[in-house]
Amino acid sequence: MPPSLADLTPTQARLLREQTIELPSWAFGNSGTRFKVFTTPGAPRDPFEKIDDAAQVHKYTGITPRVSLHIPWDSVDDFARLREHAAERGIELGTINSNVFQDDDYKFGSLTNSDEAVRRKAVDAHLRCIDVMDRTGSTTLKVWLGDGTNYPGQDSIAARQDRLADSLGRIYGALGEDQRLLLEYKFFEPAFYHTDVPDWGTALAHVSALGERAVVCLDTGHHAPGTNIEFIVVQLLRAGRLGAFDFNSRFYADDDLVVGAADPFQLFRIMHEIVSSGALEATSGVNFMLDQCHNLEQKIPGEILSALNVQEATAKALLVDRAALDAAQRSHDVIGANQVLMDAYSTDVRPLLRELRESQGLDPDPLAAFARSGYLARAEAERVGGAQASWGA
Amino acid sequence: MPPSLADLTPTQARLLREQTIELPSWAFGNSGTRFKVFTTPGAPRDPFEKIDDAAQVHKYTGITPRVSLHIPWDSVDDFARLREHAAERGIELGTINSNVFQDDDYKFGSLTNSDEAVRRKAVDAHLRCIDVMDRTGSTTLKVWLGDGTNYPGQDSIAARQDRLADSLGRIYGALGEDQRLLLEYKFFEPAFYHTDVPDWGTALAHVSALGERAVVCLDTGHHAPGTNIEFIVVQLLRAGRLGAFDFNSRFYADDDLVVGAADPFQLFRIMHEIVSSGALEATSGVNFMLDQCHNLEQKIPGEILSALNVQEATAKALLVDRAALDAAQRSHDVIGANQVLMDAYSTDVRPLLRELRESQGLDPDPLAAFARSGYLARAEAERVGGAQASWGA
Amino acid sequence: MPPSLADLTPTQARLLREQTIELPSWAFGNSGTRFKVFTTPGAPRDPFEKIDDAAQVHKYTGITPRVSLHIPWDSVDDFARLREHAAERGIELGTINSNVFQDDDYKFGSLTNSDEAVRRKAVDAHLRCIDVMDRTGSTTLKVWLGDGTNYPGQDSIAARQDRLADSLGRIYGALGEDQRLLLEYKFFEPAFYHTDVPDWGTALAHVSALGERAVVCLDTGHHAPGTNIEFIVVQLLRAGRLGAFDFNSRFYADDDLVVGAADPFQLFRIMHEIVSSGALEATSGVNFMLDQCHNLEQKIPGEILSALNVQEATAKALLVDRAALDAAQRSHDVIGANQVLMDAYSTDVRPLLRELRESQGLDPDPLAAFARSGYLARAEAERVGGAQASWGA
Amino acid sequence: MPPSLADLTPTQARLLREQTIELPSWAFGNSGTRFKVFTTPGAPRDPFEKIDDAAQVHKYTGITPRVSLHIPWDSVDDFARLREHAAERGIELGTINSNVFQDDDYKFGSLTNSDEAVRRKAVDAHLRCIDVMDRTGSTTLKVWLGDGTNYPGQDSIAARQDRLADSLGRIYGALGEDQRLLLEYKFFEPAFYHTDVPDWGTALAHVSALGERAVVCLDTGHHAPGTNIEFIVVQLLRAGRLGAFDFNSRFYADDDLVVGAADPFQLFRIMHEIVSSGALEATSGVNFMLDQCHNLEQKIPGEILSALNVQEATAKALLVDRAALDAAQRSHDVIGANQVLMDAYSTDVRPLLRELRESQGLDPDPLAAFARSGYLARAEAERVGGAQASWGA
């Protein structure tokens, strides 16, 4: 018999009920590859419609009450109105993501550029993000840079690090006391010889230099092949600097597939380390976000599925028999310890989660319920005229 | 003393003089990543201006007398006029590249699509390419597909292979007797779970089924990490099916950097296998093409440099002392054999190639000569109005 | 409710009951890395004791009735006696694996060596394997080579291919009419610059040249990072040349972990392609073998777990609703099609398999039953004196 | 004309003259893979003979005056005598490498083991290394661990980090004031699911916690595919924690090929960062060591070639026109900056280095001179009886 809600301890049940996953506004717009961005009927045309779509995900899953904004993609004249629009739909505005990679000026770098005028422009773009945070109530500024070089010799790797440190210092200094800076690393792309923040070590070095309110964002798709991501989770938690996840998945180089789609076992192992260290508690300061695009699949269902995949991995991680695991580990029972973990992973938690949703007044099957709702057909019919929002705008 | 022209055997000198490298028309337009396409002042606005730019590369290097076209990007009303325009500049129109990845209809596949109407449309696009070949005198149709899936289960891998085989058969059947089909494989992108032609084995299986005038295109950037590319060169030559190279380079996942920029030793090893097998002879049927874009660097200099890099690797490969190599190999002298190869690689062939160019009435230093010519400034001044050509159009 | 035996169709149930997995004799001896081979009390000391251990795996799982032998590691004076010893324990002798990588003569290659005397010795070693096959009743000769080079230039890649083709031809010619040759490829190791059979394309080229009774062995651990293995399964089935699997798993470079331990979803996807193509039928000619070592974990439990992992992946693959999958694929319902697959993967099939085992008179929990049996303690007590068998001997 | 000694600045010439590379004692013994260790006639049988062989490398290259020892492989009763033996041959005893991966007790970890007795044993092994340092005059203790796990769940990643930190602290506390601890990281192997010090970030975290005399060792073969190693060089220099290089090279997973053999351009880029930051100065505290084995090639020539490869890369790095590079970088001249670097790389520095050696009374061609010396034949004749030293003993 698969486990039911009644089989959970109060803490397990509470953690499942309290878990939240932040949605990216850009997941609802058109997206694609350098080869082609396919258009989707009914795609939102402005930040308000993106919020509407995000609210659908929350309506059916019950665990996605926040939306990340990307500035300037999601810039509006009146953020108070956007915040209110969101609140009316049960949504909070979350992390503010800066964008300093889509202006011709940033061709050779933003926060690392040797041209002081460009560097100042990039810093100013972040200061404007902090203004947005003040107006939206967001407490987190996420910095991901496209900075890097394509060719050996193109620029000085060392000098760029110094300029980066200086730029980040100026941004950090402008944060309010309740605001924090989240620095994201990425192994490659859009720069191909070197990126200026390629790995967790570099991100950690910079946030450590900045101060206590600077933390690292771990994007699950931003590592070299074969990297043990759960090990990095442990290291960043050990250093007290794991600020957030950007969840997604990939088979090879792209980092935009639905989280858990490529390697559900890896997602489970990551959540196992999170649960083991207590970082699932809302007070831990670790924010669970999605950072994905949906190039081929429908976007709202894509986000619903992503949230469900994280929730399933979390439920399985909570089911790990930690006492048995510890005992097997201490006796060096390799297969025994592995099987304690696999017992939880092999468990079908979908009945349990259906039960959880019903206990919260939700439909047990979010994808089916959304499909039945006719929302997509209405959006296609109503969202006529105007320019569709896309990943790049 | 570095070697001079006089040190070469007549065959070595002839092979260097006869070597040609085909340029891609799309290298001259704007290009970028899914994150941003940066604009470049003076970028060409139509196929005629692309030919003008390509002619500059040939003017200074003397080894790039052909240009590949991409259909429909390079579609013009009057291909005879384009051909004449090229001929006036010393340029021939080369390989025709089909494009069946930039239409909303191809979202779920082109030659592999389960929707017969879409599949017919994709086949027809290739038939139009054959029409273009008839008008341009091109003898090669290059087929690269963006086909594949992003998620396990999305489509049947096996059924797609069958549809691909059928579609290719229809295209192959429409080729003239002097025309050939070149099938290119790619490890990933724009599809991320599976691509329908991911490796040389798959490409070889399909071209073998088609017939004698179907061959494989090896793009140096389209392999898994760690793949020994020169081994594949040997295999395809052994099977008599190596039709062409698409040259470029990459450090990790992108395949668009200047050939030889990321790993010049690998390029040398590839050319060593080419020279060793006699495939450098113009009669071998192996076409040497560039397939690159220049996102950050200037485009004409980027192509000049690429041609020079291939030429340098070729010159070094020609310098390998094959008798000494064979002797060391047969006596299992590991270091000795390796050092025979490295002797050639360590040789500075730039003086030799400067001498070669001077003997052909060219400036010894193509990059400097082009920079002095003022061509870029004139292009910027003259190419005002109209839409710049870009990688994607 | 998880599915029970009664929920299966007769065909599904039959396929589960008929499935067999071949065990490698070498999994029961000591093994390790180039850094250290750890010793294990009770490890077998000769082929007879290896058979005893393998019989334990079959006794508890009911699905491992054959054992692969490695020659000369498993050479005995009297193979008839070994065969009888096995038969008494319900075990058949299966595939014969040649070993031409552990003799100083093979330092620079075996079937590819430029020294004709060494090459003849390597061919002869295979002829002796065929003799063993005649005596054991084995119908399959598996050829995996350590051949390759460590340094560019060390030997001629092309000449080695020619010598390999010639050597394989001589071996193939010596096979009886009911015997087949299975050629295994490996991306790297123990050669590090190039291996002579690195990929499925090379293996397919050679077996195609040999004749109808030559097929390819796919070892799941022998690919470049990011390779889509199930795609290769489809290709080899399409070519009619998939002869066998060597199952194991790996996170990065090693290929010796328990199958399914590193990426259980990948194993499921592979089995899904097997089931989809009908290759699970015993008549398909595809042999499912394990090729693993157990460096840290106990060996017999390691093999039991491996067999169970393959069985679980098979059961899940059988549960895929193929009609629903096909419908979703044809309507390009990306998420729908993916979810049909994931529904099967997310199902907990352990109760079903426990039921299956009980219906066969087996203990429902093989690992626990073996642990309770006291076999390991007895082996430790009885196997005193003599040299323990190890991976390398 | 290639550059000559007279073309160098006094500083460039001095840096070349002063450069030293430390040899590993284990490079002279037999080595291999988990598949086979091939035996070599004349291989040394004890640490004294290893020193003799190392002295040959120094005799012909003039730049390898130190030898690293591996304890217990190189344990002798009288280290004073070994030191004297070395001194008589112009060799100093260098870094002491601990070995806590070749004892059955360390099967589940050494400094990270949950069994306190094993952990104490591993710490004690390091204390004995410090004793050896006191007797040999070595100032550096290098710690590389085989610790890690093969299966998810096998042990607690986090608890192992805590135990590692504690163990390292005990070792660090026992160092003398003039001694330092060098912590090496490795991406994988011999553990395959996780290693306890997999990356530079982890190594940096630990040495930072230890104190000022703890630094990181960068082994060029210990990274994930696609990793930009020169970036890590810059980061570790920036943190003031780059203690040493272990040089070697690899194409895919092995890390034991001759440095510069797989990717000479990468070696040049690494040396370019070293030169750019001033870390080539002997006072920088960065030690350049080889960590290689020679499985197929002759061992003394393998070490000579390795030293020469590092020297060539260094000479090229010194030739980079730093003023021109800086100017091109500042003007964002991508191709220009890249070409400044490539100019140095394309230069043939072998004549310059021959000249340098002649100015030092050495033969201009070390490999040929060693081959002529007849040393290997004498060693084969004299080193009869006794057990050959091997990588693992």
CSV table of C-alpha atoms in Angstrom, one decimal, chain B residues 76-283:
chain,number,residue,atom,x,y,z
B,76,VAL,CA,16.7,35.8,-54.7
B,77,ASP,CA,14.5,36.2,-57.7
B,78,ASP,CA,17.3,35.8,-60.1
B,79,PHE,CA,19.9,33.2,-59.2
B,80,ALA,CA,21.6,33.7,-62.5
B,81,ARG,CA,22.2,37.3,-61.6
B,82,LEU,CA,23.6,36.2,-58.2
B,83,ARG,CA,25.8,33.7,-59.9
B,84,GLU,CA,27.1,36.4,-62.2
B,85,HIS,CA,27.5,38.8,-59.4
B,86,ALA,CA,29.7,36.2,-57.6
B,87,ALA,CA,31.6,35.3,-60.7
B,88,GLU,CA,32.6,38.9,-61.3
B,89,ARG,CA,34.1,38.8,-57.9
B,90,GLY,CA,35.9,35.5,-58.4
B,91,ILE,CA,33.4,33.6,-56.4
B,92,GLU,CA,31.5,30.4,-57.2
B,93,LEU,CA,28.2,29.5,-55.6
B,94,GLY,CA,28.8,26.3,-53.7
B,95,THR,CA,26.7,24.0,-51.5
B,96,ILE,CA,23.0,24.7,-51.0
B,97,ASN,CA,21.8,24.3,-47.4
B,98,SER,CA,18.2,23.6,-46.8
B,99,ASN,CA,16.4,25.2,-43.9
B,100,VAL,CA,13.4,23.4,-42.4
B,101,PHE,CA,13.7,24.6,-38.8
B,102,GLN,CA,12.4,28.1,-38.9
B,103,ASP,CA,8.8,27.8,-39.7
B,104,ASP,CA,6.1,27.3,-37.0
B,105,ASP,CA,5.0,24.2,-38.9
B,106,TYR,CA,8.3,22.4,-38.1
B,107,LYS,CA,7.8,22.8,-34.4
B,108,PHE,CA,7.5,19.0,-34.0
B,109,GLY,CA,9.8,18.0,-36.8
B,110,SER,CA,10.3,18.4,-40.5
B,111,LEU,CA,11.4,15.3,-42.4
B,112,THR,CA,10.4,13.2,-39.4
B,113,ASN,CA,7.1,14.7,-38.6
B,114,SER,CA,4.2,12.4,-38.1
B,115,ASP,CA,1.9,14.9,-39.8
B,116,GLU,CA,2.2,13.9,-43.4
B,117,ALA,CA,1.3,17.4,-44.6
B,118,VAL,CA,4.2,18.9,-42.7
B,119,ARG,CA,6.5,16.2,-43.9
B,120,ARG,CA,5.6,16.8,-47.5
B,121,LYS,CA,6.2,20.5,-47.0
B,122,ALA,CA,9.6,19.8,-45.7
B,123,VAL,CA,10.4,17.5,-48.6
B,124,ASP,CA,9.2,20.2,-51.0
B,125,ALA,CA,11.5,22.7,-49.4
B,126,HIS,CA,14.3,20.4,-50.4
B,127,LEU,CA,13.0,20.0,-53.9
B,128,ARG,CA,13.1,23.8,-54.2
B,129,CYS,CA,16.7,23.7,-53.0
B,130,ILE,CA,17.4,21.3,-55.9
B,131,ASP,CA,15.8,23.8,-58.2
B,132,VAL,CA,18.2,26.4,-56.9
B,133,MET,CA,21.1,24.0,-57.4
B,134,ASP,CA,20.1,23.6,-61.0
B,135,ARG,CA,20.2,27.4,-61.4
B,136,THR,CA,23.3,28.0,-59.5
B,137,GLY,CA,25.3,25.1,-60.8
B,138,SER,CA,25.7,23.8,-57.3
B,139,THR,CA,26.3,20.0,-57.1
B,140,THR,CA,25.7,19.5,-53.4
B,141,LEU,CA,22.6,19.6,-51.2
B,142,LYS,CA,23.4,19.8,-47.6
B,143,VAL,CA,20.7,18.5,-45.2
B,144,TRP,CA,20.9,19.5,-41.6
B,145,LEU,CA,17.8,19.1,-39.5
B,146,GLY,CA,16.7,20.6,-36.3
B,147,ASP,CA,14.5,17.6,-35.8
B,148,GLY,CA,14.3,15.8,-32.5
B,149,THR,CA,12.4,15.9,-29.2
B,150,ASN,CA,12.8,17.6,-25.8
B,151,TYR,CA,11.2,15.0,-23.6
B,152,PRO,CA,11.2,11.2,-23.2
B,153,GLY,CA,8.0,9.9,-24.7
B,154,GLN,CA,7.3,13.0,-26.8
B,155,ASP,CA,7.5,10.9,-30.0
B,156,SER,CA,8.6,7.5,-31.1
B,157,ILE,CA,12.3,7.5,-31.9
B,158,ALA,CA,11.9,4.5,-34.1
B,159,ALA,CA,9.0,5.8,-36.1
B,160,ARG,CA,10.8,9.0,-36.7
B,161,GLN,CA,13.8,7.1,-38.2
B,162,ASP,CA,11.4,5.4,-40.6
B,163,ARG,CA,9.9,8.7,-41.7
B,164,LEU,CA,13.3,10.2,-42.0
B,165,ALA,CA,14.5,7.4,-44.3
B,166,ASP,CA,11.4,7.8,-46.4
B,167,SER,CA,11.7,11.6,-46.7
B,168,LEU,CA,15.4,11.4,-47.5
B,169,GLY,CA,14.6,8.8,-50.2
B,170,ARG,CA,12.2,11.2,-51.9
B,171,ILE,CA,14.7,14.0,-51.9
B,172,TYR,CA,17.5,11.8,-53.1
B,173,GLY,CA,15.4,10.6,-55.9
B,174,ALA,CA,15.0,14.1,-57.2
B,175,LEU,CA,18.7,14.8,-57.4
B,176,GLY,CA,20.3,15.0,-60.8
B,177,GLU,CA,23.1,12.6,-61.7
B,178,ASP,CA,25.8,15.1,-61.0
B,179,GLN,CA,24.3,16.2,-57.7
B,180,ARG,CA,24.9,14.7,-54.3
B,181,LEU,CA,23.2,14.7,-50.9
B,182,LEU,CA,25.3,15.6,-47.8
B,183,LEU,CA,23.7,14.6,-44.5
B,184,GLU,CA,25.0,16.3,-41.4
B,185,TYR,CA,24.7,15.0,-37.9
B,186,LYS,CA,24.5,16.9,-34.6
B,187,PHE,CA,24.8,15.6,-31.1
B,188,PHE,CA,22.2,18.1,-29.6
B,189,GLU,CA,20.4,21.3,-30.2
B,190,PRO,CA,17.9,22.7,-31.0
B,191,ALA,CA,16.3,19.4,-29.7
B,192,PHE,CA,17.5,18.5,-26.3
B,193,TYR,CA,16.3,15.0,-25.4
B,194,HIS,CA,17.2,13.4,-28.7
B,195,THR,CA,18.1,14.6,-32.2
B,196,ASP,CA,17.1,12.4,-35.1
B,197,VAL,CA,20.6,12.4,-36.6
B,198,PRO,CA,22.9,12.6,-33.6
B,199,ASP,CA,26.0,10.8,-34.7
B,200,TRP,CA,28.1,9.6,-37.6
B,201,GLY,CA,26.7,6.1,-37.2
B,202,THR,CA,23.2,7.3,-37.9
B,203,ALA,CA,24.2,9.5,-40.7
B,204,LEU,CA,26.2,6.7,-42.3
B,205,ALA,CA,23.3,4.3,-42.0
B,206,HIS,CA,21.0,6.7,-43.8
B,207,VAL,CA,23.4,7.7,-46.6
B,208,SER,CA,24.3,4.0,-47.2
B,209,ALA,CA,20.6,3.2,-47.6
B,210,LEU,CA,20.1,6.1,-50.1
B,211,GLY,CA,22.8,5.3,-52.6
B,212,GLU,CA,26.3,6.2,-53.8
B,213,ARG,CA,25.7,9.9,-54.2
B,214,ALA,CA,24.8,10.4,-50.5
B,215,VAL,CA,27.6,11.2,-48.2
B,216,VAL,CA,28.2,12.5,-44.6
B,217,CYS,CA,29.1,16.0,-43.5
B,218,LEU,CA,31.3,16.1,-40.4
B,219,ASP,CA,30.8,19.3,-38.4
B,220,THR,CA,33.6,19.6,-36.0
B,221,GLY,CA,31.4,21.2,-33.3
B,222,HIS,CA,28.7,18.5,-33.3
B,223,HIS,CA,30.0,15.8,-30.9
B,224,ALA,CA,29.8,14.7,-27.3
B,225,PRO,CA,32.6,15.9,-25.0
B,226,GLY,CA,35.8,13.9,-25.4
B,227,THR,CA,34.9,12.5,-28.8
B,228,ASN,CA,38.0,11.7,-30.9
B,229,ILE,CA,37.0,13.5,-34.1
B,230,GLU,CA,39.9,12.4,-36.2
B,231,PHE,CA,38.9,8.8,-35.6
B,232,ILE,CA,35.6,9.5,-37.2
B,233,VAL,CA,37.4,11.1,-40.1
B,234,VAL,CA,39.2,7.8,-40.6
B,235,GLN,CA,36.0,5.8,-40.3
B,236,LEU,CA,34.1,7.8,-42.8
B,237,LEU,CA,37.0,7.8,-45.2
B,238,ARG,CA,37.2,4.1,-44.8
B,239,ALA,CA,33.5,3.8,-45.7
B,240,GLY,CA,34.0,6.1,-48.6
B,241,ARG,CA,31.3,8.4,-47.3
B,242,LEU,CA,33.1,11.5,-46.0
B,243,GLY,CA,31.6,14.2,-48.1
B,244,ALA,CA,32.5,17.4,-46.4
B,245,PHE,CA,33.7,19.2,-43.2
B,246,ASP,CA,31.8,22.0,-41.6
B,247,PHE,CA,34.7,23.6,-39.7
B,248,ASN,CA,34.3,25.6,-36.5
B,249,SER,CA,35.4,25.2,-32.9
B,250,ARG,CA,34.0,25.1,-29.5
B,251,PHE,CA,35.2,24.9,-25.9
B,252,TYR,CA,32.0,23.4,-24.6
B,253,ALA,CA,28.6,23.3,-26.2
B,254,ASP,CA,28.6,26.0,-28.8
B,255,ASP,CA,29.8,25.2,-32.3
B,256,ASP,CA,30.4,28.6,-33.7
B,257,LEU,CA,33.8,29.8,-32.7
B,258,VAL,CA,36.5,30.4,-35.3
B,259,VAL,CA,37.9,27.1,-36.4
B,260,GLY,CA,41.2,26.3,-34.6
B,261,ALA,CA,40.5,28.9,-31.9
B,262,ALA,CA,39.6,26.4,-29.2
B,263,ASP,CA,41.9,23.5,-29.9
B,264,PRO,CA,44.4,24.1,-32.7
B,265,PHE,CA,46.1,20.8,-32.0
B,266,GLN,CA,42.8,18.9,-32.7
B,267,LEU,CA,42.5,20.7,-36.0
B,268,PHE,CA,46.0,19.7,-36.9
B,269,ARG,CA,45.3,16.0,-36.0
B,270,ILE,CA,42.2,16.1,-38.2
B,271,MET,CA,44.2,17.5,-41.1
B,272,HIS,CA,46.9,14.9,-40.5
B,273,GLU,CA,44.4,12.2,-41.1
B,274,ILE,CA,43.1,14.0,-44.2
B,275,VAL,CA,46.6,14.3,-45.6
B,276,SER,CA,47.5,10.8,-44.6
B,277,SER,CA,44.6,9.3,-46.6
B,278,GLY,CA,45.0,11.5,-49.6
B,279,ALA,CA,41.7,13.3,-49.0
B,280,LEU,CA,43.3,16.7,-49.4
B,281,GLU,CA,43.4,16.1,-53.2
B,282,ALA,CA,40.7,18.0,-54.9
B,283,THR,CA,39.6,14.8,-56.6
